[in-house]
Coordinates of C-alpha atoms and ligand atoms in Angstrom, one line a residue:
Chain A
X14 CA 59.9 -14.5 12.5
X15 CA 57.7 -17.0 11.5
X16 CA 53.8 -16.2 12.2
X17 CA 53.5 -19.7 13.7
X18 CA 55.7 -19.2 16.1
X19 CA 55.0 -20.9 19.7
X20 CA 53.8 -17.5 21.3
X21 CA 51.2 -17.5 18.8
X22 CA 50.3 -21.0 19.3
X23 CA 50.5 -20.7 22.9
X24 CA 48.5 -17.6 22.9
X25 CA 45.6 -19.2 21.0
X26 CA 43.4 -20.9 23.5
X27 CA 43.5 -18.0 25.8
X28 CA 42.5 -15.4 22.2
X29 CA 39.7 -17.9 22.0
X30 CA 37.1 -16.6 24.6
X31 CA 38.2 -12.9 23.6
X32 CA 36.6 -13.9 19.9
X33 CA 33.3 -15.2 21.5
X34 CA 33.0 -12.1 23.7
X35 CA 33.5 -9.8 20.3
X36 CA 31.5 -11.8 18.3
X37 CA 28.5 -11.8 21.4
X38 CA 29.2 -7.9 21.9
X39 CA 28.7 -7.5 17.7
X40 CA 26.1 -9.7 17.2
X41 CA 23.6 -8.6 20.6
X42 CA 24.6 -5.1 19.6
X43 CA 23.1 -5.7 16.2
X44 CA 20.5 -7.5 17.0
X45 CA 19.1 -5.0 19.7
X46 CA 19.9 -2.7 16.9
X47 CA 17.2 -4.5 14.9
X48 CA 14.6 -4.7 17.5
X49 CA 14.9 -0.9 18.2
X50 CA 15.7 0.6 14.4
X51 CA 12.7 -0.6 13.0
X52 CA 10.0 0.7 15.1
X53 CA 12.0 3.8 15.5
X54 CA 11.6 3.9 11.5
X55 CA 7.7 3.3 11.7
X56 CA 7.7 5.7 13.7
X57 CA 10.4 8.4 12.2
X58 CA 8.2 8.1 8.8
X59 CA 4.5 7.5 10.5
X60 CA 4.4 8.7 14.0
X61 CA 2.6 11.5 14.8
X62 CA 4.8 15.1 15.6
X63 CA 5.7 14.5 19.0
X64 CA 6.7 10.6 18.6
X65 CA 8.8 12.0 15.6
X66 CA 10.6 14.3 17.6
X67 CA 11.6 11.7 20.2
X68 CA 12.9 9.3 17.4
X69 CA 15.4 12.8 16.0
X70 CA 16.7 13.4 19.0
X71 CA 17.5 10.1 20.1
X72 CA 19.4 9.5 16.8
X73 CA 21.1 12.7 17.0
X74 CA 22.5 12.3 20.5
X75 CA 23.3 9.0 19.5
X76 CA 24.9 9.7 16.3
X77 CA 26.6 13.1 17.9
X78 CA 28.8 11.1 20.7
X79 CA 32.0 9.5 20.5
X80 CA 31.4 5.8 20.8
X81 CA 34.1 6.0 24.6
X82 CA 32.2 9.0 25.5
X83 CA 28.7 7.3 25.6
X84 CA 30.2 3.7 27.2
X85 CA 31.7 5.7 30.2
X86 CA 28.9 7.6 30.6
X87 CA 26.8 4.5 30.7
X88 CA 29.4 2.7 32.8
X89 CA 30.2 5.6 35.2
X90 CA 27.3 7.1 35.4
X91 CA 23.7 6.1 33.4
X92 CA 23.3 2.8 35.1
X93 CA 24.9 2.8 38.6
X94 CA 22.8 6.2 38.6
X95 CA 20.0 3.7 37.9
X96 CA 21.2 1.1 40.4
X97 CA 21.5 -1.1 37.8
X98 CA 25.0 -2.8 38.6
X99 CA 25.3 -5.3 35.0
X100 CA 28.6 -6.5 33.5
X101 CA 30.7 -4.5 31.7
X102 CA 30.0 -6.7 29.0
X103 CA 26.2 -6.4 29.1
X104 CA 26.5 -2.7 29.6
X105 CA 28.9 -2.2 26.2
X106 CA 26.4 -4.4 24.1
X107 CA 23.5 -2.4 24.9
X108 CA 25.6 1.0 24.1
X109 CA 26.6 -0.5 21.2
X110 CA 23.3 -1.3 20.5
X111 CA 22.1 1.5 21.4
X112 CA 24.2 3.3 18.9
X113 CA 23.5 1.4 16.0
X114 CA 19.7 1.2 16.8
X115 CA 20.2 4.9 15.7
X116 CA 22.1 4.1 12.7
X117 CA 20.0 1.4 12.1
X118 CA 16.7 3.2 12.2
X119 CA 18.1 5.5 9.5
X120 CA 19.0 3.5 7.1
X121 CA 15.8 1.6 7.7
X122 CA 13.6 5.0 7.1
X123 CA 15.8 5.8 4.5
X124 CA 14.4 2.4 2.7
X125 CA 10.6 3.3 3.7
X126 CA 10.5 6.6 2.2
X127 CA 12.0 5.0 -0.6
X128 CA 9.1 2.9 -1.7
X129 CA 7.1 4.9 -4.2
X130 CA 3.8 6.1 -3.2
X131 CA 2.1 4.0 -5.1
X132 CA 2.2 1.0 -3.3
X133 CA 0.3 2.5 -0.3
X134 CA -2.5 3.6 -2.3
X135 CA -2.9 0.3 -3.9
X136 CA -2.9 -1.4 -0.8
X137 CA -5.1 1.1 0.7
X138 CA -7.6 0.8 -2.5
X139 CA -7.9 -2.8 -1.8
X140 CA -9.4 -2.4 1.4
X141 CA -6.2 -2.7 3.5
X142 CA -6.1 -0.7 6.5
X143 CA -2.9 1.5 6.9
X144 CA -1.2 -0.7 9.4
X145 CA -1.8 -3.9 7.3
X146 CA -0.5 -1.6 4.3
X147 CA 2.8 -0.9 6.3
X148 CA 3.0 -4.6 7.7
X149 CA 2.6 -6.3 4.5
X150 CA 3.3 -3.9 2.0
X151 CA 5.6 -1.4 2.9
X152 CA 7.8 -2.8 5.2
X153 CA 8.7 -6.2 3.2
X154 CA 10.3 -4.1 0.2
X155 CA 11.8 -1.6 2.9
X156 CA 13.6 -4.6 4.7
X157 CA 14.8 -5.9 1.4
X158 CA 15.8 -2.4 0.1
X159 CA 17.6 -1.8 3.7
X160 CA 19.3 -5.1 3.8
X161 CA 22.9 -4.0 1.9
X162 CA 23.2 -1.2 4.2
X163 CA 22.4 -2.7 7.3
X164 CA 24.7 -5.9 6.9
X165 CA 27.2 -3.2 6.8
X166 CA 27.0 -2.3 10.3
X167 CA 28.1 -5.4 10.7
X168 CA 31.6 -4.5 10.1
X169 CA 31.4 -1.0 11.4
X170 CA 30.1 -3.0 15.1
X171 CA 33.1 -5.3 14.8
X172 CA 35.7 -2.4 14.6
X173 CA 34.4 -0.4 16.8
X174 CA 33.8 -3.4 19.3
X175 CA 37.3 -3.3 20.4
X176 CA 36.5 0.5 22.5
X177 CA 35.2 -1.8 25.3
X178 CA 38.7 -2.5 26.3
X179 CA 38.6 0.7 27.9
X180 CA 35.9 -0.6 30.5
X181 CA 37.7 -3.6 30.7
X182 CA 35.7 -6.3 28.8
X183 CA 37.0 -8.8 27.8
X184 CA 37.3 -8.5 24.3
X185 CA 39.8 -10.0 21.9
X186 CA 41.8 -6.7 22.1
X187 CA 41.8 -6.9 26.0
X188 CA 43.0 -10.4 25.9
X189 CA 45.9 -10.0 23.5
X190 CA 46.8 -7.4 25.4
X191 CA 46.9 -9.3 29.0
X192 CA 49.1 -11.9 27.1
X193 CA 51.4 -9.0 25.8
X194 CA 51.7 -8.0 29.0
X195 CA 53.2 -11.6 30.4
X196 CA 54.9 -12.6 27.2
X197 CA 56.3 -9.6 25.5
X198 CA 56.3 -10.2 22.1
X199 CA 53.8 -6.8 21.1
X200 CA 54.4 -7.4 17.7
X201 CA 53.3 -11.2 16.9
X202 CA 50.6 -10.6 19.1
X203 CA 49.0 -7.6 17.7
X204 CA 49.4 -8.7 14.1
X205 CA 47.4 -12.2 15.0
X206 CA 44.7 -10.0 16.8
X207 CA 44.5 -8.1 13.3
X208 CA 45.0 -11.3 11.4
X209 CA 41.6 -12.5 13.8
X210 CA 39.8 -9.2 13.0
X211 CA 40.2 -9.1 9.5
X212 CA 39.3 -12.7 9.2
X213 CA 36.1 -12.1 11.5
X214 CA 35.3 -9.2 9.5
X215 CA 35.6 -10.7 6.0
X216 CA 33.9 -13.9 6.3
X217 CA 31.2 -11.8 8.2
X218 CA 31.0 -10.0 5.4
X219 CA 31.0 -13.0 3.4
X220 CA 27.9 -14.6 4.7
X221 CA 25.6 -11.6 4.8
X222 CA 26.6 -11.3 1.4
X223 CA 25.4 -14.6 0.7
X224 CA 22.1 -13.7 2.9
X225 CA 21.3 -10.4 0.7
X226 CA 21.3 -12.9 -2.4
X227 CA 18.8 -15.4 -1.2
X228 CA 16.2 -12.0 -0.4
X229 CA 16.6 -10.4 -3.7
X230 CA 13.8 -10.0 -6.1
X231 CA 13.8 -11.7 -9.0
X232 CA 13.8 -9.1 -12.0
X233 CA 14.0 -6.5 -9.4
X234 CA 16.1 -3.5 -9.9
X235 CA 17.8 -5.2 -13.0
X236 CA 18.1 -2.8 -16.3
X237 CA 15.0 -0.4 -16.1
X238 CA 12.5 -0.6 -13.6
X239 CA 8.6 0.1 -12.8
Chain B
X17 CA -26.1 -5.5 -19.5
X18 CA -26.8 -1.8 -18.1
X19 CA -30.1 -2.1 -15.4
X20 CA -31.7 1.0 -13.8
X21 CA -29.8 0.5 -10.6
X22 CA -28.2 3.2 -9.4
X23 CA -24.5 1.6 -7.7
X24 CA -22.6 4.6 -6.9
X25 CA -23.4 8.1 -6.7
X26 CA -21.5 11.0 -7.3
X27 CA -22.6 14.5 -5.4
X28 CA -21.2 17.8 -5.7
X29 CA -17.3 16.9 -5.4
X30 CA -15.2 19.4 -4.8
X31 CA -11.3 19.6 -3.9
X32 CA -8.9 21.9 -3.9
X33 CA -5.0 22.0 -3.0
X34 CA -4.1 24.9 -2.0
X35 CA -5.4 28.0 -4.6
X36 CA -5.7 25.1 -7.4
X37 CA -9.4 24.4 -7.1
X38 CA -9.3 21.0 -9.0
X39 CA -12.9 19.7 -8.7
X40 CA -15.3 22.4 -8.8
X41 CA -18.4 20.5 -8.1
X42 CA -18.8 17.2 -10.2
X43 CA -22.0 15.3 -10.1
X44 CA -22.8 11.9 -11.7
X45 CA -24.9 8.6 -11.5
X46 CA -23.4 5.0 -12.5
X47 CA -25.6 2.4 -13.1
X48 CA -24.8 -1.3 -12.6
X49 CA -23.3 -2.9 -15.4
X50 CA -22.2 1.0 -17.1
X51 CA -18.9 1.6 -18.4
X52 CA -18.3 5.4 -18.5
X53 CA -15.5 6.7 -20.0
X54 CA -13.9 10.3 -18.5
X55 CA -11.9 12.1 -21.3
X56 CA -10.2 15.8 -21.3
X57 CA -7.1 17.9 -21.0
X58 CA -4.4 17.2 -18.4
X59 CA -4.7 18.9 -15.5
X60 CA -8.5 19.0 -15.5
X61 CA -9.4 16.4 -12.4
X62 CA -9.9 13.1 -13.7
X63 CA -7.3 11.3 -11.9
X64 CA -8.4 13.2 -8.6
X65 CA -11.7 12.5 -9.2
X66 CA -11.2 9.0 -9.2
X67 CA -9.5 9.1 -6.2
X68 CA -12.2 11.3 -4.5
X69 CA -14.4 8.2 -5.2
X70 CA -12.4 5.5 -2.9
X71 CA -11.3 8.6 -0.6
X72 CA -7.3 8.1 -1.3
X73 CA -8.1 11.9 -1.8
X74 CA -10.6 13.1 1.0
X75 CA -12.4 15.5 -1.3
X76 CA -13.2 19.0 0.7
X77 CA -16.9 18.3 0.2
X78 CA -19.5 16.6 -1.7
X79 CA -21.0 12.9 -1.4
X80 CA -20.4 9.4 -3.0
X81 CA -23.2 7.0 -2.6
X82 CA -22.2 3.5 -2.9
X83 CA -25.3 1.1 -2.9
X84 CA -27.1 3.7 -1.4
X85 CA -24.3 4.1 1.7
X86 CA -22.2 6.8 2.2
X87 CA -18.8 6.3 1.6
X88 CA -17.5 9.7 2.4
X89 CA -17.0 10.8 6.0
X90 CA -16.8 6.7 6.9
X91 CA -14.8 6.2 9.2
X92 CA -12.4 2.8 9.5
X93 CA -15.4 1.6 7.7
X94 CA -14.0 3.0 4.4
X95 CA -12.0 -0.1 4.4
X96 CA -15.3 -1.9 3.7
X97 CA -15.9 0.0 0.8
X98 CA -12.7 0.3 -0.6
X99 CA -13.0 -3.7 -1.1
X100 CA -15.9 -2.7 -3.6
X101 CA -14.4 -0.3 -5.4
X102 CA -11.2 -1.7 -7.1
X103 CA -8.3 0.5 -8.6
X104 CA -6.5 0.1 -11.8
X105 CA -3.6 2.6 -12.2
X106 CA -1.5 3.5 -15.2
X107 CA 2.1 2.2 -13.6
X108 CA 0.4 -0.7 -12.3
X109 CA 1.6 -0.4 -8.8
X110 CA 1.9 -4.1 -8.1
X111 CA 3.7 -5.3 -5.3
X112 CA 7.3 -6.2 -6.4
X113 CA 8.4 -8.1 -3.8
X114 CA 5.3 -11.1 -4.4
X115 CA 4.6 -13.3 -7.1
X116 CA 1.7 -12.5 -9.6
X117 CA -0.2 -15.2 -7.1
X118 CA 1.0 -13.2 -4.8
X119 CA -0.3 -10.2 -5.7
X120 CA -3.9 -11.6 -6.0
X121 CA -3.8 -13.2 -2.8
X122 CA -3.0 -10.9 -0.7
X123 CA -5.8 -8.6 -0.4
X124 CA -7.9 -12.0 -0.1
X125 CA -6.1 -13.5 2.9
X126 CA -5.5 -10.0 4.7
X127 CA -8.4 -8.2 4.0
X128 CA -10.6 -10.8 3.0
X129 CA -9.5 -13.2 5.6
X130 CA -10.2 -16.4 3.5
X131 CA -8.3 -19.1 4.1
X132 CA -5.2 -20.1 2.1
X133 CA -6.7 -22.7 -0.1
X134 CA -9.6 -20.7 -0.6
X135 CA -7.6 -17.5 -1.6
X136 CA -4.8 -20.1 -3.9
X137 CA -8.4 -20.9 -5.4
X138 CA -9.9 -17.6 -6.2
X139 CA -6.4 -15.9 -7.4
X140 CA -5.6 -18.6 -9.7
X141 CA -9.1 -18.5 -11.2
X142 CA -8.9 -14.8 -11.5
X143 CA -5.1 -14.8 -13.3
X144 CA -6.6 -17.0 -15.6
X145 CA -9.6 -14.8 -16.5
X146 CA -6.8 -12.4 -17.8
X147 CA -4.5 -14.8 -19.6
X148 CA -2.1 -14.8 -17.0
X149 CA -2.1 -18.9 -15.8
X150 CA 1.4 -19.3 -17.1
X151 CA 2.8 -16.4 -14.9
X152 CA 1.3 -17.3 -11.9
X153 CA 5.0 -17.6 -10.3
X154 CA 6.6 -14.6 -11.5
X155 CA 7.5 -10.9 -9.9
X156 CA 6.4 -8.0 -11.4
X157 CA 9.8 -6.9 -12.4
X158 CA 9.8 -9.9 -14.7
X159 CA 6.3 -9.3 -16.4
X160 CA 5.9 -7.3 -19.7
X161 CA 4.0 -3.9 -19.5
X162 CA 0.7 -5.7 -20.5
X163 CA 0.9 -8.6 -18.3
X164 CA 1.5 -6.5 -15.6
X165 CA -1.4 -4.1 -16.2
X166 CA -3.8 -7.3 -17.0
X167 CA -2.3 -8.3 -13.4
X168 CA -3.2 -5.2 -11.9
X169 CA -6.6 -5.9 -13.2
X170 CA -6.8 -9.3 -11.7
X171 CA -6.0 -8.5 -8.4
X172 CA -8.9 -5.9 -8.2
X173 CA -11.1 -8.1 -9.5
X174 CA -10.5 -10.8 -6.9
X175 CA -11.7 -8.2 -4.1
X176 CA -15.4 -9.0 -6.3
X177 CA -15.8 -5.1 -7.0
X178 CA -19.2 -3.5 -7.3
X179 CA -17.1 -1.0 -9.9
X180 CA -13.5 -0.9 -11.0
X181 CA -11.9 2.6 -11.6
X182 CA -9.3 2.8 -14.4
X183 CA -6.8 5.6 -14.5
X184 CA -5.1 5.4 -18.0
X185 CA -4.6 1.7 -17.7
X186 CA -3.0 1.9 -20.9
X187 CA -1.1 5.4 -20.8
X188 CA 2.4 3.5 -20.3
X189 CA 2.4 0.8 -22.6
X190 CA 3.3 0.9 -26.6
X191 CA 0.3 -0.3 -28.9
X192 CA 0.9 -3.7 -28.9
X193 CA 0.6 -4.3 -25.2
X194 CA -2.4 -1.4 -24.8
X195 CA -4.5 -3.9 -27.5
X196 CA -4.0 -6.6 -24.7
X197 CA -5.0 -4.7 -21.9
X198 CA -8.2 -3.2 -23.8
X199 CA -9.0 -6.9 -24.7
X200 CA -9.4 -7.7 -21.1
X201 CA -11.2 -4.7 -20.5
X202 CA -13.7 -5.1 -22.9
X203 CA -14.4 -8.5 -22.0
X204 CA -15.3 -7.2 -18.2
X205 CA -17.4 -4.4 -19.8
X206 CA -19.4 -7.1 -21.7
X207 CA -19.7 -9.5 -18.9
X208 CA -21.6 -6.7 -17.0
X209 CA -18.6 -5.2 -14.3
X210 CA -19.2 -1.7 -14.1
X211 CA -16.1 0.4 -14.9
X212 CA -15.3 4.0 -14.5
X213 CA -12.3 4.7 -16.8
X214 CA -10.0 7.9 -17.7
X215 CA -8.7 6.9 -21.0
X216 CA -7.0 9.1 -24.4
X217 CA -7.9 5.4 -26.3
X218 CA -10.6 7.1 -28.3
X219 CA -11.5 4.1 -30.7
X220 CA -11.7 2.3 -27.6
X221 CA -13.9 4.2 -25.8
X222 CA -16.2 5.3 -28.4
X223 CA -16.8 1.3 -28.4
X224 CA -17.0 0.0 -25.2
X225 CA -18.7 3.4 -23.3
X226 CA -22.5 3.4 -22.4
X227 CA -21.7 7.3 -21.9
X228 CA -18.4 9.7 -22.6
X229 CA -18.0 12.8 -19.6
X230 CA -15.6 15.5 -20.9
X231 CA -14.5 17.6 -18.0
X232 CA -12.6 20.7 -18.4
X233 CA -11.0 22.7 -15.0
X234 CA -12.3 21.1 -12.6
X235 CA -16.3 20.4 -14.1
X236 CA -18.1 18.0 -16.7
X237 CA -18.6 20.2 -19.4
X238 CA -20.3 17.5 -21.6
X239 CA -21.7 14.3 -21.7
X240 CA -23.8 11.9 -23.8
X241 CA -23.7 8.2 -25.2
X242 CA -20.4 8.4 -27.8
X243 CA -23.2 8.2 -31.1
X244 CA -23.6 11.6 -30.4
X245 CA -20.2 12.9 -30.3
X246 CA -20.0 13.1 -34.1
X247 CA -23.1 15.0 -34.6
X248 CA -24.7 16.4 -31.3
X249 CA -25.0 20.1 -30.1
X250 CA -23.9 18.2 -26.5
X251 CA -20.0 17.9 -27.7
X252 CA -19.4 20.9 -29.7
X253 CA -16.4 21.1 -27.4
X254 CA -15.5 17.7 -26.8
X255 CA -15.3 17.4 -30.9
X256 CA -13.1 20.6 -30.4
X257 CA -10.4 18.9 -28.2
X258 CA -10.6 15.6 -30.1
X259 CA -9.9 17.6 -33.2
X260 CA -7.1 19.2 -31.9
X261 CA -6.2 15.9 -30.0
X262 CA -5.4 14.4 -33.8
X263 CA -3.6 16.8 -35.3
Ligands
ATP315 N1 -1.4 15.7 -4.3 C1 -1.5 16.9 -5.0 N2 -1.1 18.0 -4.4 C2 -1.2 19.2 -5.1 N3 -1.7 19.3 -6.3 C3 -2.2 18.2 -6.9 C4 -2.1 16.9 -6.3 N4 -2.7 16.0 -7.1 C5 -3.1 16.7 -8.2 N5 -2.8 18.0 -8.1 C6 -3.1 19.0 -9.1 O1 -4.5 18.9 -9.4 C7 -4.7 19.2 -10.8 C8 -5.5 18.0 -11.4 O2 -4.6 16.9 -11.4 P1 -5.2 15.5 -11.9 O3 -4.0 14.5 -11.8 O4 -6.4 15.1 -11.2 O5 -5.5 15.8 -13.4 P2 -5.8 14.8 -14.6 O6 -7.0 15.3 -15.3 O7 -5.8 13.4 -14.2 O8 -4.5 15.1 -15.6 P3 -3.7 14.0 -16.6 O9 -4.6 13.8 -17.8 O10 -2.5 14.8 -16.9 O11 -3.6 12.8 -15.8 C9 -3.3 19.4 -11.4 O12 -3.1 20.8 -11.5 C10 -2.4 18.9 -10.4 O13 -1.2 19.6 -10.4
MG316 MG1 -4.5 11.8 -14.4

């Protein structure tokens, strides 16, 4: 059984939009992800009491929930509830999103609290004002520092991505699926759907990789450090 | 170089965290262009004394004066005067992800506002003050212990401090590197910048101070110009814990 067989050949073109729609659902999740994780940092580490407690509770009921359990209850229920009738597809990259905003805003305060005290008080002893301290200071090294970790929710997104078959976007899973269901061949399909995934998830890999490179330090974190 | 001018005033500090009451009431006068040198056991309040004076420790009570304004109990304003009082502090505490340029510039163009050719300008001139025109480019992380303490020094200086507090600028470099950093030190005491430093670089001190403050728990138990130290009634003690510092 030869991997090029016409099925797979055939089956191609119609794969094709099922990899745009995982690669849109991966990289919107991530990049709402972004937006939210690192204010939700600022504010984990800086906030006062009350903001704190808003930020732990969000991550833990986001963190606590099956990744199924929180897209039905966003499909079923959170936005019709809200009359908000969007696309499955918008509404599984915004719980995706969602989700990793809380994973993301972890690993992003983990990287904060990781830069030594020192560097506040010599920004502050220059005359820099807390925020500008944070802004300039703080939060360039944190970014840096967080960068290995967060490219690796890249991968974590792209696996879990294929969940929003169950409300029916259509995903690359979804799509192999629909042909499996006219053509029959289960097996060639489902391999060239993993061959896609790995390949997605590797060259992803690949390229943030590259990206972590270009932001190191020079000297930084090489042999002993200061 | 020293002029009757009262720059900073110290009143009645005290702090305390928690039972440990670390300043007990410390009191002192600088005058422009005076170098005083702080010695002592560990644990006695020099380094939180130093912070006292540009508030990164809100002492409990107690005044500082700087050019006759106060600085305590400022407001947003102690951003102002923490622009006039640099910080030099024994792990340097540079910013790792900027060049040494970098370093200097930032303070100019953020808190400063200047320009960028302006603040290229005033860095460059101030790495080169402390030998450091053929590092302009590098990170921290690829300067030696000296070259990034005489860094540290030149990015203070760039804010144009009224006085420069030094918290053992050399306490974590070998000899070699602490002879470099002195150099530069000494220069800026004989060039008239007024310099508050905790040191244990007794040759050093005894040479460059215009007066030497022993403080023991939490007070300054003695003080006088360092010709004294040898001889006067004033540092009984101080000659004490130097003694016992050589042996
Ligand atoms: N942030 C803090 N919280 C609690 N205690 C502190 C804090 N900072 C300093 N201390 C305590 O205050 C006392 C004085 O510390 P400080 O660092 O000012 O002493 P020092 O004279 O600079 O000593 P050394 O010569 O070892 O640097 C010490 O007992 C120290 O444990
Ligand atoms: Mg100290």
């Amino acid at each position: 059984m030869s991997i090029l067989s016409q099925a797979v050949i055939d089956s191609l073109p119609y794969l094709f939009p099922g990899i745009v729609t995982t690669l849109g659902l991966v990289l919107i999740a991530l990049g709402i992800g972004l937006v939210m994780g690192i204010p939700m940092a600022l504010i984990h580490v800086y906030g006062s009491r009350p903001l704190q407690y808003i930020i732990k509770t969000y991550v833990w009921i986001f963190r606590g929930l099956p990744i199924l359990v929180l897209l039905f209850l966003f499909y079923f229920g959170i936005f019709p509830l809200l009359g908000l009738y969007i696309s499955a597809f918008w509404i599984a990259a915004v719980v995706l999103g969602f989700r990793t905003a809380a994973y993301q805003s972890e690993i992003f305060r983990g990287a904060i609290i990781s830069i030594h005290d020192g560097q506040m008080l010599a920004a502050r002893s220059l005359g820099m004002s807390r925020s500008q301290a944070i802004l300039h200071v703080i939060l360039p090294q944190a970014l840096r520092n967080a960068l290995p970790g967060w490219t690796n929710e890249y991968p974590i997104l792209l696996t879990d991505s294929s969940v929003c078959y169950a409300i029916g976007v259509a995903e690359l899973l979804t799509r192999g699926n629909q042909i499996v269901a006219r053509i029959h061949e289960p097996m060639t399909i489902f391999i060239l759907i993993a061959a896609i995934f790995i390949i997605l998830n590797y060259s992803g890999q690949w390229i943030f990789a590259r990206i972590e490179r270009r932001y190191r330090i020079p000297g930084y974190g090489e042999g002993d450090s200061r | 170089m020293m002029t009757d001018e009262i720059i900073l005033r110290v009143e009645d500090i005290h702090k305390r965290y928690g039972e440990n009451e670390v300043l007990k009431g410390v009191s002192f006068d600088v005058q422009r262009g005076e170098t005083k040198v702080f010695i002592g056991p560990s644990g006695t309040g020099k380094s939180t004394l130093l912070r006292c004076i540009n508030q990164l420790t809100v002492p409990d009570s107690g005044y500082i004066w700087l050019n006759g304004e106060e600085v305590t109990h400022a407001g947003p304003r102690i951003n102002q005067y923490r622009q006039k009082i640099g910080m030099v502090f024994q792990n340097f505490n540079l910013f790792d992800h900027l060049t040494a340029l970098g370093n200097v510039e930032i303070a100019l163009l953020r808190v400063k506002k200047m320009n960028r050719q302006e603040a290229r300008k005033k860095a460059l001139m101030e790495l080169e003050q402390v030998g450091l025109s053929d590092k302009v480019n590098s990170y921290p992380a690829e300067l030696s212990g000296g070259q990034a303490q005489r860094l540290s020094i030149a990015r203070a200086l760039a804010m144009d401090p009224e006085v420069i507090l030094f918290d053992e600028p050399t306490s974590s470099l070998d000899p070699e590197l602490t002879r470099e950093v002195l150099e530069v030190m000494r220069r800026l005491a004989r060039n008239g910048m007024t310099m508050l430093i905790v040191t244990h670089e007794m040759g050093f001190a005894l040479s460059v101070a215009n007066e030497i403050l022993f403080m023991e728990h939490g007070l300054i138990v003695e003080k006088g110009p360092p010709s004294e130290i040898p001889t006067s009634q004033n540092f009984t003690r101080t000659r004490q814990f130097l003694g016992s510092f050589q042996d």
